[in-house]
Tab-separated table of C-alpha atoms and ligand atoms in Angstrom:
chain	number	residue	atom	x	y	z
A	1088	MET	CA	106.721	102.118	94.763
A	1089	PRO	CA	105.454	100.140	91.669
A	1090	PRO	CA	103.641	102.349	89.154
A	1091	SER	CA	99.929	101.816	88.690
A	1092	GLU	CA	98.411	101.509	85.201
A	1093	ALA	CA	96.803	104.967	85.557
A	1094	PHE	CA	100.317	106.428	86.310
A	1095	ILE	CA	101.802	104.674	83.324
A	1096	ARG	CA	99.057	105.781	80.909
A	1097	GLY	CA	98.883	109.300	82.344
A	1098	ILE	CA	102.508	110.335	82.488
A	1099	PRO	CA	103.438	112.594	79.517
A	1100	LYS	CA	105.699	110.784	77.122
A	1101	ALA	CA	107.120	110.896	73.566
A	1102	GLU	CA	107.112	107.880	71.261
A	1103	LEU	CA	110.217	107.676	69.091
A	1104	HIS	CA	110.196	104.304	67.446
A	1105	LEU	CA	106.971	103.624	65.625
A	1106	HIS	CA	106.619	102.309	62.083
A	1107	ILE	CA	103.281	103.666	60.784
A	1108	GLU	CA	102.896	100.477	58.585
A	1109	GLY	CA	103.195	98.583	61.920
A	1110	THR	CA	100.020	100.087	63.203
A	1111	LEU	CA	97.967	98.429	60.504
A	1112	GLU	CA	95.453	96.399	62.486
A	1113	PRO	CA	93.885	93.240	60.975
A	1114	GLU	CA	90.478	95.011	60.893
A	1115	MET	CA	91.871	97.844	58.704
A	1116	VAL	CA	93.592	95.279	56.464
A	1117	PHE	CA	90.247	93.725	55.751
A	1118	ASP	CA	88.433	97.159	55.355
A	1119	LEU	CA	91.032	98.397	52.868
A	1120	ALA	CA	91.235	95.150	50.907
A	1121	ARG	CA	87.420	95.258	50.529
A	1122	ARG	CA	87.569	98.916	49.459
A	1123	HIS	CA	90.194	98.282	46.834
A	1124	GLY	CA	88.866	94.876	45.735
A	1125	LEU	CA	92.119	93.093	46.710
A	1126	PRO	CA	92.263	89.406	47.570
A	1127	LEU	CA	93.557	88.291	51.006
A	1128	ARG	CA	95.261	85.122	51.941
A	1129	TYR	CA	93.313	84.858	55.230
A	1130	PRO	CA	89.569	84.116	55.496
A	1131	SER	CA	88.978	86.408	58.578
A	1132	VAL	CA	90.393	89.061	60.910
A	1133	ALA	CA	90.852	86.342	63.572
A	1134	ALA	CA	92.751	84.076	61.115
A	1135	LEU	CA	95.068	86.935	60.164
A	1136	ARG	CA	95.674	87.854	63.808
A	1137	GLU	CA	96.399	84.159	64.514
A	1138	ALA	CA	99.191	84.312	61.881
A	1139	TYR	CA	101.093	86.899	64.023
A	1140	HIS	CA	103.551	84.392	65.539
A	1141	PHE	CA	107.091	85.008	64.620
A	1142	ASP	CA	110.450	83.199	64.883
A	1143	ASN	CA	112.669	86.195	64.216
A	1144	LEU	CA	112.767	89.530	62.429
A	1145	GLN	CA	112.520	88.138	58.946
A	1146	SER	CA	109.431	86.026	59.615
A	1147	PHE	CA	107.726	89.183	60.872
A	1148	LEU	CA	108.881	91.298	57.930
A	1149	ASP	CA	107.388	88.826	55.435
A	1150	VAL	CA	103.934	89.259	57.050
A	1151	TYR	CA	104.341	92.922	57.560
A	1152	TYR	CA	105.290	93.778	53.970
A	1153	ALA	CA	102.503	91.569	52.591
A	1154	ALA	CA	99.831	93.320	54.747
A	1155	ALA	CA	101.087	96.797	53.674
A	1156	ALA	CA	99.890	95.963	50.118
A	1157	VAL	CA	96.367	97.095	51.020
A	1158	LEU	CA	97.637	100.653	51.433
A	1159	ARG	CA	96.894	102.174	48.002
A	1160	ASP	CA	96.112	105.827	48.225
A	1161	GLU	CA	96.499	109.055	50.189
A	1162	SER	CA	93.389	108.490	52.147
A	1163	ASP	CA	94.573	105.045	53.375
A	1164	PHE	CA	97.726	106.589	54.774
A	1165	HIS	CA	95.654	109.354	56.380
A	1166	ALA	CA	93.302	106.791	58.027
A	1167	LEU	CA	96.158	104.612	59.226
A	1168	THR	CA	97.989	107.548	60.745
A	1169	TYR	CA	95.030	109.137	62.444
A	1170	ALA	CA	93.933	105.823	63.973
A	1171	TYR	CA	97.443	105.555	65.459
A	1172	LEU	CA	97.418	109.041	66.792
A	1173	GLU	CA	94.139	108.419	68.678
A	1174	ARG	CA	95.568	105.281	70.300
A	1175	ALA	CA	98.774	107.000	71.228
A	1176	HIS	CA	96.978	109.993	72.660
A	1177	ALA	CA	94.968	107.623	74.914
A	1178	ASP	CA	98.394	106.260	76.128
A	1179	GLY	CA	99.667	109.644	77.235
A	1180	VAL	CA	101.823	110.332	74.117
A	1181	VAL	CA	102.318	114.083	73.712
A	1182	HIS	CA	104.840	113.946	70.904
A	1183	THR	CA	105.474	111.255	68.343
A	1184	GLU	CA	108.220	110.645	65.775
A	1185	VAL	CA	106.827	108.417	63.098
A	1186	PHE	CA	108.810	106.146	60.694
A	1187	PHE	CA	107.531	105.358	57.191
A	1188	ASP	CA	108.988	103.015	54.562
A	1189	PRO	CA	108.523	104.707	51.192
A	1190	GLN	CA	110.075	101.798	49.203
A	1191	THR	CA	107.463	99.315	50.385
A	1192	HIS	CA	104.815	101.464	48.708
A	1193	THR	CA	106.530	102.978	45.625
A	1194	ALA	CA	107.512	99.349	44.582
A	1195	ARG	CA	103.699	98.699	44.251
A	1196	GLY	CA	103.189	101.871	42.140
A	1197	VAL	CA	101.883	104.082	45.012
A	1198	SER	CA	103.416	107.537	44.659
A	1199	LEU	CA	105.749	108.925	47.273
A	1200	GLU	CA	103.605	112.087	47.299
A	1201	ALA	CA	100.462	110.154	48.213
A	1202	VAL	CA	102.292	108.381	51.065
A	1203	ILE	CA	103.904	111.621	52.528
A	1204	ARG	CA	100.843	113.800	52.087
A	1205	GLY	CA	98.427	111.300	53.626
A	1206	ILE	CA	100.635	110.785	56.712
A	1207	HIS	CA	101.475	114.426	57.024
A	1208	ALA	CA	97.869	115.608	56.782
A	1209	ALA	CA	96.852	113.215	59.586
A	1210	LEU	CA	99.792	114.326	61.787
A	1211	THR	CA	98.731	118.002	61.198
A	1212	GLU	CA	95.094	117.161	62.175
A	1213	GLY	CA	96.394	115.260	65.245
A	1214	GLN	CA	98.262	118.314	66.295
A	1215	ALA	CA	95.173	120.560	65.925
A	1216	ARG	CA	92.644	118.161	67.532
A	1217	LEU	CA	94.684	116.180	70.063
A	1218	GLY	CA	97.500	118.570	70.770
A	1219	MET	CA	100.145	116.083	69.852
A	1220	THR	CA	103.274	117.321	68.175
A	1221	HIS	CA	105.178	115.212	65.602
A	1222	ARG	CA	108.168	114.543	63.404
A	1223	LEU	CA	108.323	112.384	60.301
A	1224	ILE	CA	111.304	110.025	59.685
A	1225	MET	CA	111.776	108.392	56.285
A	1226	CYS	CA	113.393	104.945	56.464
A	1227	PHE	CA	115.408	103.138	53.864
A	1228	LEU	CA	114.976	99.353	53.562
A	1229	ARG	CA	118.437	97.980	54.180
A	1230	HIS	CA	117.844	94.744	52.380
A	1231	LEU	CA	117.678	96.797	49.143
A	1232	SER	CA	120.640	98.402	47.527
A	1233	ALA	CA	122.284	101.706	48.483
A	1234	ASP	CA	121.522	102.987	44.938
A	1235	GLU	CA	117.833	102.386	45.502
A	1236	ALA	CA	117.979	104.243	48.854
A	1237	MET	CA	119.807	107.108	47.159
A	1238	ALA	CA	117.068	107.294	44.384
A	1239	THR	CA	114.433	107.297	47.146
A	1240	LEU	CA	116.194	110.098	48.921
A	1241	GLU	CA	116.428	112.190	45.729
A	1242	ALA	CA	112.716	111.564	45.033
A	1243	ALA	CA	111.844	112.718	48.547
A	1244	LEU	CA	113.826	115.981	48.500
A	1245	PRO	CA	110.871	118.029	47.105
A	1246	PHE	CA	109.102	117.052	50.289
A	1247	LYS	CA	112.127	117.751	52.525
A	1248	ASP	CA	110.249	120.328	54.621
A	1249	LEU	CA	107.892	117.572	55.865
A	1250	ILE	CA	110.618	115.229	56.810
A	1251	ALA	CA	112.793	115.660	59.925
A	1252	ALA	CA	115.198	112.790	59.542
A	1253	VAL	CA	116.153	109.596	57.693
A	1254	GLY	CA	116.334	106.187	59.195
A	1255	LEU	CA	117.355	102.598	58.388
A	1256	ASP	CA	115.133	99.533	58.977
A	1257	SER	CA	114.305	96.032	57.620
A	1258	ALA	CA	116.598	92.947	57.698
A	1259	GLU	CA	119.615	93.959	59.847
A	1260	ALA	CA	122.010	91.013	59.671
A	1261	GLY	CA	124.302	91.212	56.672
A	1262	ASN	CA	123.261	94.808	55.903
A	1263	PRO	CA	125.543	97.014	57.943
A	1264	PRO	CA	125.038	100.697	58.364
A	1265	SER	CA	128.236	101.459	56.358
A	1266	LYS	CA	126.394	100.086	53.204
A	1267	PHE	CA	124.449	103.396	53.413
A	1268	ALA	CA	127.279	105.755	54.171
A	1269	ALA	CA	126.895	107.886	51.024
A	1270	VAL	CA	123.071	108.004	51.304
A	1271	PHE	CA	123.227	109.295	54.842
A	1272	ALA	CA	125.993	111.802	53.976
A	1273	ARG	CA	123.788	113.156	51.262
A	1274	ALA	CA	120.759	113.314	53.627
A	1275	ARG	CA	122.827	115.245	56.154
A	1276	SER	CA	124.095	117.641	53.505
A	1277	GLU	CA	120.390	118.458	52.857
A	1278	GLY	CA	119.897	119.286	56.528
A	1279	LEU	CA	118.163	116.040	57.466
A	1280	LEU	CA	118.926	114.405	60.857
A	1281	THR	CA	119.783	110.691	60.999
A	1282	VAL	CA	118.797	107.717	63.096
A	1283	ALA	CA	119.114	103.988	62.406
A	1284	HIS	CA	118.066	100.510	63.620
A	1285	ALA	CA	121.192	98.833	64.976
A	1286	GLY	CA	121.916	96.139	67.487
A	1287	GLU	CA	118.432	94.527	67.355
A	1288	GLU	CA	119.518	91.279	65.565
A	1289	GLY	CA	122.825	92.694	64.306
A	1290	PRO	CA	126.085	92.769	66.343
A	1291	PRO	CA	127.283	95.640	68.554
A	1292	GLU	CA	129.696	96.740	65.761
A	1293	TYR	CA	126.650	97.909	63.765
A	1294	ILE	CA	125.792	100.313	66.657
A	1295	SER	CA	129.252	101.792	66.485
A	1296	GLU	CA	129.024	102.044	62.749
A	1297	ALA	CA	125.668	103.810	62.956
A	1298	LEU	CA	127.222	106.369	65.335
A	1299	ASP	CA	130.585	106.784	63.552
A	1300	VAL	CA	129.659	106.423	59.878
A	1301	LEU	CA	125.953	107.461	59.720
A	1302	GLN	CA	126.310	110.006	62.543
A	1303	VAL	CA	122.984	109.041	64.010
A	1304	ARG	CA	121.711	111.063	66.961
A	1305	ARG	CA	120.069	108.026	68.444
A	1306	VAL	CA	119.997	104.266	67.944
A	1307	ASP	CA	116.791	102.311	67.312
A	1308	HIS	CA	116.742	99.210	69.463
A	1309	GLY	CA	120.500	98.988	70.358
A	1310	VAL	CA	119.866	96.336	72.941
A	1311	ARG	CA	122.751	94.129	71.795
A	1312	CYS	CA	125.162	96.898	72.981
A	1313	GLU	CA	125.359	94.871	76.156
A	1314	GLU	CA	127.743	92.405	74.451
A	1315	ASP	CA	130.460	95.132	74.305
A	1316	ALA	CA	131.293	96.764	77.677
A	1317	ARG	CA	133.213	99.599	76.067
A	1318	LEU	CA	130.333	100.413	73.798
A	1319	VAL	CA	127.882	100.501	76.777
A	1320	ALA	CA	130.315	102.915	78.600
A	1321	ARG	CA	130.392	105.095	75.461
A	1322	LEU	CA	126.566	105.149	75.065
A	1323	ALA	CA	126.313	106.172	78.790
A	1324	ARG	CA	129.026	108.775	78.550
A	1325	GLU	CA	127.640	110.386	75.390
A	1326	ARG	CA	123.925	109.892	76.470
A	1327	VAL	CA	123.200	108.354	73.102
A	1328	PRO	CA	119.480	107.463	73.300
A	1329	LEU	CA	118.293	103.923	72.596
A	1330	THR	CA	114.694	103.602	71.379
A	1331	VAL	CA	113.969	100.227	72.973
A	1332	CYS	CA	110.794	98.283	72.046
A	1333	PRO	CA	110.180	95.601	74.754
A	1334	LEU	CA	107.176	93.790	73.320
A	1335	SER	CA	108.789	93.678	69.816
A	1336	ASN	CA	111.911	92.199	71.340
A	1337	VAL	CA	110.085	89.366	72.972
A	1338	LYS	CA	107.827	88.703	69.926
A	1339	LEU	CA	110.866	88.527	67.599
A	1340	ARG	CA	112.847	86.502	70.121
A	1341	VAL	CA	115.633	88.998	70.711
A	1342	PHE	CA	114.832	88.035	74.423
A	1343	ARG	CA	113.117	84.812	75.332
A	1344	ARG	CA	110.924	86.326	78.054
A	1345	MET	CA	110.213	89.861	79.172
A	1346	GLU	CA	111.834	88.964	82.531
A	1347	ASP	CA	115.154	88.497	80.520
A	1348	HIS	CA	114.994	91.987	78.975
A	1349	ASN	CA	118.065	94.140	79.644
A	1350	LEU	CA	116.183	97.535	79.768
A	1351	LYS	CA	116.648	97.948	83.539
A	1352	ARG	CA	120.288	96.980	83.467
A	1353	LEU	CA	120.902	99.587	80.767
A	1354	LEU	CA	118.916	102.185	82.654
A	1355	ASP	CA	120.929	101.451	85.775
A	1356	ARG	CA	124.152	101.942	83.786
A	1357	GLY	CA	123.041	105.473	82.968
A	1358	LEU	CA	121.963	105.002	79.378
A	1359	CYS	CA	119.271	107.183	77.889
A	1360	VAL	CA	116.809	104.259	77.375
A	1361	THR	CA	113.328	104.995	76.057
A	1362	VAL	CA	110.241	102.733	75.681
A	1363	ASN	CA	108.411	102.497	72.384
A	1364	SER	CA	106.052	100.189	70.463
A	1365	ASP	CA	107.780	99.529	67.081
A	1366	ASP	CA	104.846	97.759	65.308
A	1367	PRO	CA	102.107	97.707	67.829
A	1368	ALA	CA	99.451	96.016	65.544
A	1369	TYR	CA	101.774	92.909	65.370
A	1370	PHE	CA	103.376	92.803	68.816
A	1371	GLY	CA	100.454	92.925	71.248
A	1372	GLY	CA	100.185	96.483	72.295
A	1373	TYR	CA	100.787	100.209	71.901
A	1374	VAL	CA	103.228	102.281	73.963
A	1375	ALA	CA	101.525	102.145	77.377
A	1376	GLU	CA	101.313	98.356	77.084
A	1377	ASN	CA	105.041	98.299	76.508
A	1378	TYR	CA	105.667	100.411	79.663
A	1379	LEU	CA	103.235	98.211	81.613
A	1380	GLU	CA	104.621	94.826	80.618
A	1381	VAL	CA	108.270	95.788	80.989
A	1382	SER	CA	107.590	97.467	84.392
A	1383	ARG	CA	105.777	94.388	85.686
A	1384	ALA	CA	108.331	91.900	84.471
A	1385	LEU	CA	111.391	93.901	85.683
A	1386	GLY	CA	109.771	95.373	88.788
A	1387	LEU	CA	110.395	98.977	87.698
A	1388	SER	CA	109.575	101.686	90.276
A	1389	ARG	CA	107.563	104.795	89.675
A	1390	ALA	CA	110.921	106.774	89.710
A	1391	GLU	CA	112.201	104.549	86.878
A	1392	VAL	CA	109.069	104.955	84.863
A	1393	THR	CA	109.361	108.698	85.349
A	1394	GLN	CA	112.973	108.504	84.181
A	1395	LEU	CA	111.900	106.579	81.023
A	1396	ALA	CA	109.254	109.271	80.183
A	1397	ALA	CA	111.869	112.045	80.840
A	1398	ASN	CA	114.345	110.220	78.618
A	1399	SER	CA	111.791	110.044	75.778
A	1400	ILE	CA	111.527	113.850	75.838
A	1401	GLU	CA	115.373	114.262	76.088
A	1402	ALA	CA	115.810	111.867	73.108
A	1403	SER	CA	113.221	113.581	70.892
A	1404	LEU	CA	113.823	116.049	68.109
A	1405	LEU	CA	111.845	118.674	69.917
A	1406	PRO	CA	113.413	122.132	70.429
A	1407	GLN	CA	115.133	122.721	73.811
A	1408	ALA	CA	112.339	125.095	75.041
A	1409	SER	CA	109.635	122.428	74.425
A	1410	LYS	CA	111.794	119.801	76.066
A	1411	ARG	CA	112.101	122.023	79.202
A	1412	GLU	CA	108.362	122.482	79.352
A	1413	TRP	CA	107.655	118.761	79.054
A	1414	GLN	CA	110.298	117.841	81.640
A	1415	GLU	CA	108.694	120.281	84.063
A	1416	LYS	CA	105.220	118.670	83.329
A	1417	ILE	CA	106.626	115.238	83.895
A	1418	ARG	CA	108.165	116.279	87.225
A	1419	ALA	CA	104.847	117.924	88.293
A	1420	PHE	CA	102.807	114.843	87.192
A	1421	ALA	CA	105.086	112.496	89.272
A	1422	ALA	CA	104.945	114.824	92.251
A	1423	ARG	CA	101.100	115.026	92.092
A	1424	ALA	CA	100.803	111.308	91.709
A	1425	ALA	CA	102.925	110.799	94.835
A	1426	ASP	CA	100.037	112.084	97.008
A	1427	CYS	CA	96.991	111.298	94.871
A	1428	ARG	CA	95.024	108.123	95.494
A	1429	ALA	CA	93.993	107.790	91.881
A	1430	TYR	CA	97.561	106.739	91.118
A	1431	ALA	CA	97.932	104.415	94.036
A	1432	PRO	CA	98.984	100.886	93.071
B	1895	ADE	N1	110.514	97.377	60.176
B	1895	ADE	C1	109.443	97.407	60.990
B	1895	ADE	N2	109.780	96.920	62.212
B	1895	ADE	C2	111.052	96.636	62.212
B	1895	ADE	C3	112.038	96.165	63.172
B	1895	ADE	N3	111.652	95.829	64.432
B	1895	ADE	N4	113.302	95.998	62.798
B	1895	ADE	C4	113.640	96.292	61.516
B	1895	ADE	N5	112.816	96.750	60.609
B	1895	ADE	C5	111.598	96.949	60.929
B	1896	ZN	ZN1	111.616	99.281	64.331
């Protein structure tokens, strides 16, 4: 049976691939620019939104890093994060693992402490008011040097208790995971977990490197694994989670149309595929929109959407006891929906 919108929004789920800077809506860009007296290249919110047409990852990153320049102080990071939590909550997200890019901000003279404290305060408030749990993941910009990543890691260690994991993002092609082997080894030695973007625009070898060299516990995107049958078999056998972002993949032309997306094929092969929003302010929707669009385009069943939600909990950094509780709630939600007219298609 095809899932209804109410089913997709209502089913409890975790979001595991979300760049907090990617939730910066054009309205907030204008508000913050006004507040800080910063000039903008675009005359209106509509004109800025119009600029969100991308040919590839780099053309998006250029716009994304430029917009982030309006984030100047702790209260900006707090407002940005809390606005995201409210939207995610409305989409049925019960647990979120949020990426942030410290180097984008420290390069402009914003302190790492302001970034981390602003985000963390909002996450804590979100837990108290909305009941959403969270983890914070600090990403290194892979187009910059490994030395700069190492310096960022060292600067973040005083805030280690607020950070669950380190990740790797930005321009993938030509910046393999192995470039950051020493940084990730140091992060692991400090007790931090590791994840990395791989196989979005980069080749399947980058996915293997992320697993073998960086020892990641899941792969962000990973959709190009399909070009290597042995890698697909490995990902299935080891249940390595992929944090797939369908709207992002279409906007950045990893797939031409949503109908071409390989999410269902990977799910059918037994991979632990999850659905996430990446940079929702830029790609046309938050996490429920990603579930909806990919479900419609690929004809996913209610059982497959339930599997995706269950995978998101399995792939999260939550403790086992919380995972068991959420898996039971997901099962109960799906069973209730089976005989409830509110969720009929
Ligand atoms: N930073 C924000 N979104 C990204 C993506 N989709 N790939 C790599 N780096 C990113
Ligand atoms: Zn991403």
